[in-house]
mmCIF file of C-alpha atoms in Angstrom:
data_model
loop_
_atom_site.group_PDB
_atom_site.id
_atom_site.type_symbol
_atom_site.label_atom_id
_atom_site.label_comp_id
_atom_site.label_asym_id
_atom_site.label_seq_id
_atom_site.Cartn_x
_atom_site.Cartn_y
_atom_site.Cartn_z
ATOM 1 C CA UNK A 1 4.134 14.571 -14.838
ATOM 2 C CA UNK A 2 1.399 15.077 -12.720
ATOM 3 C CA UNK A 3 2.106 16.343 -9.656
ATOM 4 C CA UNK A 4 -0.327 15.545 -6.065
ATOM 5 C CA UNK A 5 -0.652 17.770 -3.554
ATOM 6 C CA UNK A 6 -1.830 16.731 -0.190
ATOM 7 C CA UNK A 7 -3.008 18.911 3.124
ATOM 8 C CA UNK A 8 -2.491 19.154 5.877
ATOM 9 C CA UNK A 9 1.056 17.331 6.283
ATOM 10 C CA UNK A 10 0.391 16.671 9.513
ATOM 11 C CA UNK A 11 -2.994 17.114 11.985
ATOM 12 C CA UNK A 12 -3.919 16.217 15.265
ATOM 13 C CA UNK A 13 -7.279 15.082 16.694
ATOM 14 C CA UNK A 14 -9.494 13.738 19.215
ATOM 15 C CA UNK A 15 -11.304 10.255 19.287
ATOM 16 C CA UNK A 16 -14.589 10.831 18.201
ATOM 17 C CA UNK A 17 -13.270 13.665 15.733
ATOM 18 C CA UNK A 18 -14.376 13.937 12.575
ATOM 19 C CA UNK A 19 -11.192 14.996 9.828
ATOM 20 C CA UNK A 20 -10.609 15.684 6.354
ATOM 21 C CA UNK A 21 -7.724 15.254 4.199
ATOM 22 C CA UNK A 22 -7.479 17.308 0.793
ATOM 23 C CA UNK A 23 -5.318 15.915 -2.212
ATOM 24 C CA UNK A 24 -4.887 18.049 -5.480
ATOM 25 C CA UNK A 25 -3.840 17.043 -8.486
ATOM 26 C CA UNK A 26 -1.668 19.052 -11.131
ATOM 27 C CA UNK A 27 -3.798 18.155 -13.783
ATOM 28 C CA UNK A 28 -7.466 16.971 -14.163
ATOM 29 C CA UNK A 29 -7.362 13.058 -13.328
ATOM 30 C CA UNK A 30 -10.832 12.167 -12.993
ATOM 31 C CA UNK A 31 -11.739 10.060 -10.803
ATOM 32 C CA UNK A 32 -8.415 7.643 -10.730
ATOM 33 C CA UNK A 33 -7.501 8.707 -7.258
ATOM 34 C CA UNK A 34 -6.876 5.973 -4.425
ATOM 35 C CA UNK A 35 -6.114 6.729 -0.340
ATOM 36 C CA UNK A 36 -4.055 4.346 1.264
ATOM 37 C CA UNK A 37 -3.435 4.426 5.179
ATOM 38 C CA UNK A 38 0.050 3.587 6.545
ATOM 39 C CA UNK A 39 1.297 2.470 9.872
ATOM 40 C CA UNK A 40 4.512 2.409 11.334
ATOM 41 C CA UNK A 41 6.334 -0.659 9.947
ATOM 42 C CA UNK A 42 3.618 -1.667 7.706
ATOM 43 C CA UNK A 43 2.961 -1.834 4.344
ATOM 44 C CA UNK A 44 0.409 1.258 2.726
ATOM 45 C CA UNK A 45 -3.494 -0.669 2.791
ATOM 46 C CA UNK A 46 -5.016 0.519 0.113
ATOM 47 C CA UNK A 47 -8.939 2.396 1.492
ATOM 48 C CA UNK A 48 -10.562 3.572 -1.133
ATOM 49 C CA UNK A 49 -10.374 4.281 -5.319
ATOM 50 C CA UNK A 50 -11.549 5.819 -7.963
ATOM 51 C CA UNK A 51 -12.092 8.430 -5.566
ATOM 52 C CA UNK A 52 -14.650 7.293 -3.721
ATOM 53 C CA UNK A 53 -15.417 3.431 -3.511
ATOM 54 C CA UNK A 54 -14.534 1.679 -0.122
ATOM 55 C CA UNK A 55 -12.195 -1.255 -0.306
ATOM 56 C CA UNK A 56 -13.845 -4.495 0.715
ATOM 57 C CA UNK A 57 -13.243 -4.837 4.658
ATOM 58 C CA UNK A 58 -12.487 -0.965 5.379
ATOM 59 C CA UNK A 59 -14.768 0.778 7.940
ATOM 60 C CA UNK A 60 -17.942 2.995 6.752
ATOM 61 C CA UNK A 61 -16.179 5.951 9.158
ATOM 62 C CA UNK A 62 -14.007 6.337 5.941
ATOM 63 C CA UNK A 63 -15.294 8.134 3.493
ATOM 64 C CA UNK A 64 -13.536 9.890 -0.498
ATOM 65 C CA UNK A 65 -14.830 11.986 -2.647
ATOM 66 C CA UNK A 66 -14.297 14.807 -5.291
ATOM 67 C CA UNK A 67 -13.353 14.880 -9.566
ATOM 68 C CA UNK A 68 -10.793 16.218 -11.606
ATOM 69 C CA UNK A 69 -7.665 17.961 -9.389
ATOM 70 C CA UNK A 70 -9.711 18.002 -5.998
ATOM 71 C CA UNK A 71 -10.356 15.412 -3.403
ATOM 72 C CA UNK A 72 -10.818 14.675 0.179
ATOM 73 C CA UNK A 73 -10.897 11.750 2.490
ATOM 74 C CA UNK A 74 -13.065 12.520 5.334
ATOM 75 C CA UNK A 75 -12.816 9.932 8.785
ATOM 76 C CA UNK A 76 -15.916 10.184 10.449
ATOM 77 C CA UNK A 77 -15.614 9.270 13.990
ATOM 78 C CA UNK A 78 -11.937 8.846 14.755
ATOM 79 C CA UNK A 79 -10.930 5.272 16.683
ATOM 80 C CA UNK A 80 -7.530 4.799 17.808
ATOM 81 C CA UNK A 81 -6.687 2.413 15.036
ATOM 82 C CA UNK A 82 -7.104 5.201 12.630
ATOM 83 C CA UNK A 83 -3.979 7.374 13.544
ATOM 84 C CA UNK A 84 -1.331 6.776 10.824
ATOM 85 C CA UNK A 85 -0.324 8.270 7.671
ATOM 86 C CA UNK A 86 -2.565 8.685 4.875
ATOM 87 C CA UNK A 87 -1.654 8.555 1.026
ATOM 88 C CA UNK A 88 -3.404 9.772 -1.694
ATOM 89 C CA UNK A 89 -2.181 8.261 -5.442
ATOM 90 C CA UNK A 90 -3.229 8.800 -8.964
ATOM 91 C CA UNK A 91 -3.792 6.011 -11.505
ATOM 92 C CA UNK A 92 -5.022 8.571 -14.377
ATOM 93 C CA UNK A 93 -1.229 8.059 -15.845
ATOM 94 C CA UNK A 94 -1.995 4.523 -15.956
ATOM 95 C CA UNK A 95 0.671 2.366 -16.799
ATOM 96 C CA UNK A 96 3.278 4.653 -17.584
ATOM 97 C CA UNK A 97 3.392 6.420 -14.586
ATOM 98 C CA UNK A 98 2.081 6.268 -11.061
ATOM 99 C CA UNK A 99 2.459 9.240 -8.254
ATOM 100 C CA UNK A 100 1.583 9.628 -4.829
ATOM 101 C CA UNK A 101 0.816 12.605 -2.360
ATOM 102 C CA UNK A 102 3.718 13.425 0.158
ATOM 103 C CA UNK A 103 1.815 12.099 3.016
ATOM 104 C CA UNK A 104 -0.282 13.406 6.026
ATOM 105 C CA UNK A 105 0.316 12.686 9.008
ATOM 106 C CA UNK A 106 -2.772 11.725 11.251
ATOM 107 C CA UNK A 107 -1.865 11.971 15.034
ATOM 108 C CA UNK A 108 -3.455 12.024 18.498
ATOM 109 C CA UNK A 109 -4.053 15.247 20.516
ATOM 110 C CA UNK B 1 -5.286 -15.313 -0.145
ATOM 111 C CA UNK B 2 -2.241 -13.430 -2.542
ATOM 112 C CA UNK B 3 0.481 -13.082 -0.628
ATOM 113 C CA UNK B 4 3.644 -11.474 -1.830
ATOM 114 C CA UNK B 5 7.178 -11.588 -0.296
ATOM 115 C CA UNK B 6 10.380 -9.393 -1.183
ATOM 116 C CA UNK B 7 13.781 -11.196 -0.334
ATOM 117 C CA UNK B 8 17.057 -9.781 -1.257
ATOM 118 C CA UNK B 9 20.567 -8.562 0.427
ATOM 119 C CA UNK B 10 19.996 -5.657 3.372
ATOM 120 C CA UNK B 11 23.418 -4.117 2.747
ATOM 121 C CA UNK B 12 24.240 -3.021 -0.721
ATOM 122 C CA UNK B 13 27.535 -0.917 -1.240
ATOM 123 C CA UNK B 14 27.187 2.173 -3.351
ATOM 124 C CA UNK B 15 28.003 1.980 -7.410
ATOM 125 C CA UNK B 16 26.993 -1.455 -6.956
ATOM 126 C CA UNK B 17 23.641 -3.441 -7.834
ATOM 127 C CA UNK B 18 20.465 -3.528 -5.446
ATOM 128 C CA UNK B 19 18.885 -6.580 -6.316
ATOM 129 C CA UNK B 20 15.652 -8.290 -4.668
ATOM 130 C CA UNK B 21 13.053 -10.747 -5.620
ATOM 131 C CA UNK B 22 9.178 -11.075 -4.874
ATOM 132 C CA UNK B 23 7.807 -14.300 -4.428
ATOM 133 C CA UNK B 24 4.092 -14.792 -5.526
ATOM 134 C CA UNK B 25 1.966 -16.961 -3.672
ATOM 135 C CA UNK B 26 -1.956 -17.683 -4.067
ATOM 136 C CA UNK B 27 -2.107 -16.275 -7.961
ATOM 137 C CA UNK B 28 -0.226 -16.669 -10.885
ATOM 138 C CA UNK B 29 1.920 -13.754 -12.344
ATOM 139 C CA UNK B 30 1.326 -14.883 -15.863
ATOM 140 C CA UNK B 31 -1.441 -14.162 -17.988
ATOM 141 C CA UNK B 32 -3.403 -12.558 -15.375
ATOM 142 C CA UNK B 33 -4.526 -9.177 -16.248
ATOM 143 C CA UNK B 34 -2.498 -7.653 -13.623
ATOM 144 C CA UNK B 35 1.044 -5.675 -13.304
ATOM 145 C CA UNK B 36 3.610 -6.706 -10.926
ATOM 146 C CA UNK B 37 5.775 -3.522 -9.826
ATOM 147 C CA UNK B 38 8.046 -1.817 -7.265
ATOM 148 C CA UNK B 39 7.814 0.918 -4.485
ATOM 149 C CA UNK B 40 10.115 2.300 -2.357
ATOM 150 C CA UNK B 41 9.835 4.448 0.709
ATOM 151 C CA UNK B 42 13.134 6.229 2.180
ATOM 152 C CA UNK B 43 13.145 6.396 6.078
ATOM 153 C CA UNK B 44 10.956 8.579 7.288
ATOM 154 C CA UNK B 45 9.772 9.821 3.729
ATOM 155 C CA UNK B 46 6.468 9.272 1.183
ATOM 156 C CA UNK B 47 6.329 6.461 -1.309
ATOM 157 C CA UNK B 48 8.089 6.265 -5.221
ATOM 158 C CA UNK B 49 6.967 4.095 -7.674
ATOM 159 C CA UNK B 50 9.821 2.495 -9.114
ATOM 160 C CA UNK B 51 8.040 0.289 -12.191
ATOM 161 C CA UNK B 52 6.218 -2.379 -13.046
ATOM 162 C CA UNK B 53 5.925 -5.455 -15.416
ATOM 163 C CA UNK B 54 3.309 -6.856 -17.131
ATOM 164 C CA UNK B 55 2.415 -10.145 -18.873
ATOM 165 C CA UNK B 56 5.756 -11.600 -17.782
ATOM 166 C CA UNK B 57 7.459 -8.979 -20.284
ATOM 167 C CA UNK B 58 6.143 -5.534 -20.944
ATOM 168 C CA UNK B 59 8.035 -2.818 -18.366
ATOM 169 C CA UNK B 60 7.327 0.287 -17.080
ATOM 170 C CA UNK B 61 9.719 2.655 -15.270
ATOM 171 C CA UNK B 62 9.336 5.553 -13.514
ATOM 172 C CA UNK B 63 11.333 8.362 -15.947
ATOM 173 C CA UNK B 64 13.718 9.450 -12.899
ATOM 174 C CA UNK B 65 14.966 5.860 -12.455
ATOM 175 C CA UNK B 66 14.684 4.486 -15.758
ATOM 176 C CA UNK B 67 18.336 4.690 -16.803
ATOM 177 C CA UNK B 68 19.466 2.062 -13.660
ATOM 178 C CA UNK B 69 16.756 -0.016 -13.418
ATOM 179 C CA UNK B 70 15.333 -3.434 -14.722
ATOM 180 C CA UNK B 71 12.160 -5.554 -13.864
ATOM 181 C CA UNK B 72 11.982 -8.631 -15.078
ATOM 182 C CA UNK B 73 9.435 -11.729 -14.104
ATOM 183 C CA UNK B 74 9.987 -15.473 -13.627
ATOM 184 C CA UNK B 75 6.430 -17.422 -14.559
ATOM 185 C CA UNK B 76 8.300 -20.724 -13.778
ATOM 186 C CA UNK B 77 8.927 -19.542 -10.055
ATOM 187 C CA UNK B 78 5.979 -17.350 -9.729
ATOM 188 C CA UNK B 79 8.477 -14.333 -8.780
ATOM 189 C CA UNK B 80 9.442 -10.689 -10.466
ATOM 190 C CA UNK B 81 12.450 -9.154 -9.577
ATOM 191 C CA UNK B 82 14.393 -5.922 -9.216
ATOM 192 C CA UNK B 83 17.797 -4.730 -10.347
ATOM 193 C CA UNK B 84 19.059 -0.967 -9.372
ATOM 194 C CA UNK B 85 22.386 -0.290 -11.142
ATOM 195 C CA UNK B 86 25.074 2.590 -9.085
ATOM 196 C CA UNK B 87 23.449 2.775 -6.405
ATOM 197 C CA UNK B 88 24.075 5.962 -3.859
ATOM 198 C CA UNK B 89 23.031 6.142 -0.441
ATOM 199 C CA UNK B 90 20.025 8.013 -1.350
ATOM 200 C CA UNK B 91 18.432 4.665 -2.702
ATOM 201 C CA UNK B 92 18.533 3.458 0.722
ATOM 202 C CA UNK B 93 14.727 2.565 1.534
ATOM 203 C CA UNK B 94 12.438 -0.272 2.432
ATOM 204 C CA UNK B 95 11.454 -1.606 -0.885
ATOM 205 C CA UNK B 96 7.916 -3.045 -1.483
ATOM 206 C CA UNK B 97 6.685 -5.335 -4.393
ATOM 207 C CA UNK B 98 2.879 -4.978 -5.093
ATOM 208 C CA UNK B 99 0.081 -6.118 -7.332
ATOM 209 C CA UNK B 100 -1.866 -3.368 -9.252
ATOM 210 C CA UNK B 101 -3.772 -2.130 -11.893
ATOM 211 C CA UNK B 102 -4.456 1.589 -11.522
ATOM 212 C CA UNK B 103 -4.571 1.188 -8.052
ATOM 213 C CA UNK B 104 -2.014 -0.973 -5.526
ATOM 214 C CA UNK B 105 -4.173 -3.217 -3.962
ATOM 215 C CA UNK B 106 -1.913 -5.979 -2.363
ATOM 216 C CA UNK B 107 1.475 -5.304 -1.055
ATOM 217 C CA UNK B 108 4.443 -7.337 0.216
ATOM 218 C CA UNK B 109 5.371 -6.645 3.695
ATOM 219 C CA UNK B 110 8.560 -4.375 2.715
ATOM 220 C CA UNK B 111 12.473 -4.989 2.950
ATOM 221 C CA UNK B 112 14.621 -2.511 3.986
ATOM 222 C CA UNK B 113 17.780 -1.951 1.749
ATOM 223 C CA UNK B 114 20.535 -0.010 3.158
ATOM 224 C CA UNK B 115 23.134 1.417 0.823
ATOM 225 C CA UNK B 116 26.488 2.016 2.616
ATOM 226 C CA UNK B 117 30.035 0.969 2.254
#
């Protein structure tokens, strides 16, 4: 099974910060990585996939990229609205299998 | 818009059966390209895919549940549904239903499922 990796768990930041999230796979994937953001009592909203294509509606401050077992998502210009939890998932294992990252934690400082 | 809704019991006793339905609204389930499938999230925790169904039929499990669970999809109601044999307390999550291909793009809202005598 493949296995994702994210880090940091958690990090804290400013408004106006610029931070980046790192997800590695256990195996090469290509590019069938997705980020999803997640607040408190809400469903996961899916940001970006295939590593690096913004979902319709999501802010340019949000930015993926990377190949194979390495990737980042990178928030340019931190708002308030941004602090949640971000997920990273892989769709390489497509249909038999989907996985996510364990989660980091994005909070305020 | 696609919406999707999970409904089901909140309180499920343990060695019995968790089982919830999601309802479907603005698409059909059948024949359209798309899988229908299951994700859980314990308190506090990161997200499990459970499984998924295809084409009103074709199933997918995730290997560490696969011996206690069924999918199974309704075309005539526009709803899939979920059934989690002997259950223990550490199946107690909020449970999502979701539309995806490789990627989850729409999500129900999420129903929490406690498992407790």
């Amino acid at each position: 099974d493949i296995q994702l990796t994210q880090s940091p768990s958690s990090v804290s930041a400013s408004v106006g910060d610029r931070v980046t999230i790192t997800c590695r796979a256990s195996q090469d994937i290509s590019r069938w990585l997705a980020w999803y953001q997640q607040k408190p009592g809400k469903a996961p909203n899916l940001l970006i996939f295939a590593a690096s294509t913004l979902q319709s509606g999501v802010p340019s401050r949000f930015s993926g990229s990377g190949s194979g077992t390495d990737f980042t998502l990178t928030i340019t210009g931190l708002q308030p609205e941004d602090f949640a939890t971000y997920y990273c998932q892989q769709g390489n294992s497509f249909p038999f299998m989907y996985t996510f990252g364990q989660g980091t934690k994005l909070e305020i400082k | 818009q696609l919406q999707l809704q999970e409904s089901g019991p909140g309180l499920v006793k343990p060695s019995e059966t968790l089982s919830l339905t999601c309802t479907v609204s603005g698409g059909s389930i059948s024949r359209s390209n798309y899988y229908w499938g299951w994700i859980r999230q314990p308190p506090g925790k990161g997200l499990e895919w459970i499984g998924s169904v295809f084409d009103s039929g074709t199933t997918y499990y995730n290997p560490s549940l696969k011996s206690r669970v069924t999918i199974s999809a309704d075309t005539s109601k526009n709803q899939f549904s979920l059934k989690l044999n002997s259950v223990i307390a550490t199946d107690t999550a909020i449970y999502y239903c979701a539309r995806h291909v490789r990627i989850l793009a729409y999500w129900g809202q999420g129903t929490l499922v406690t498992v407790s005598s």
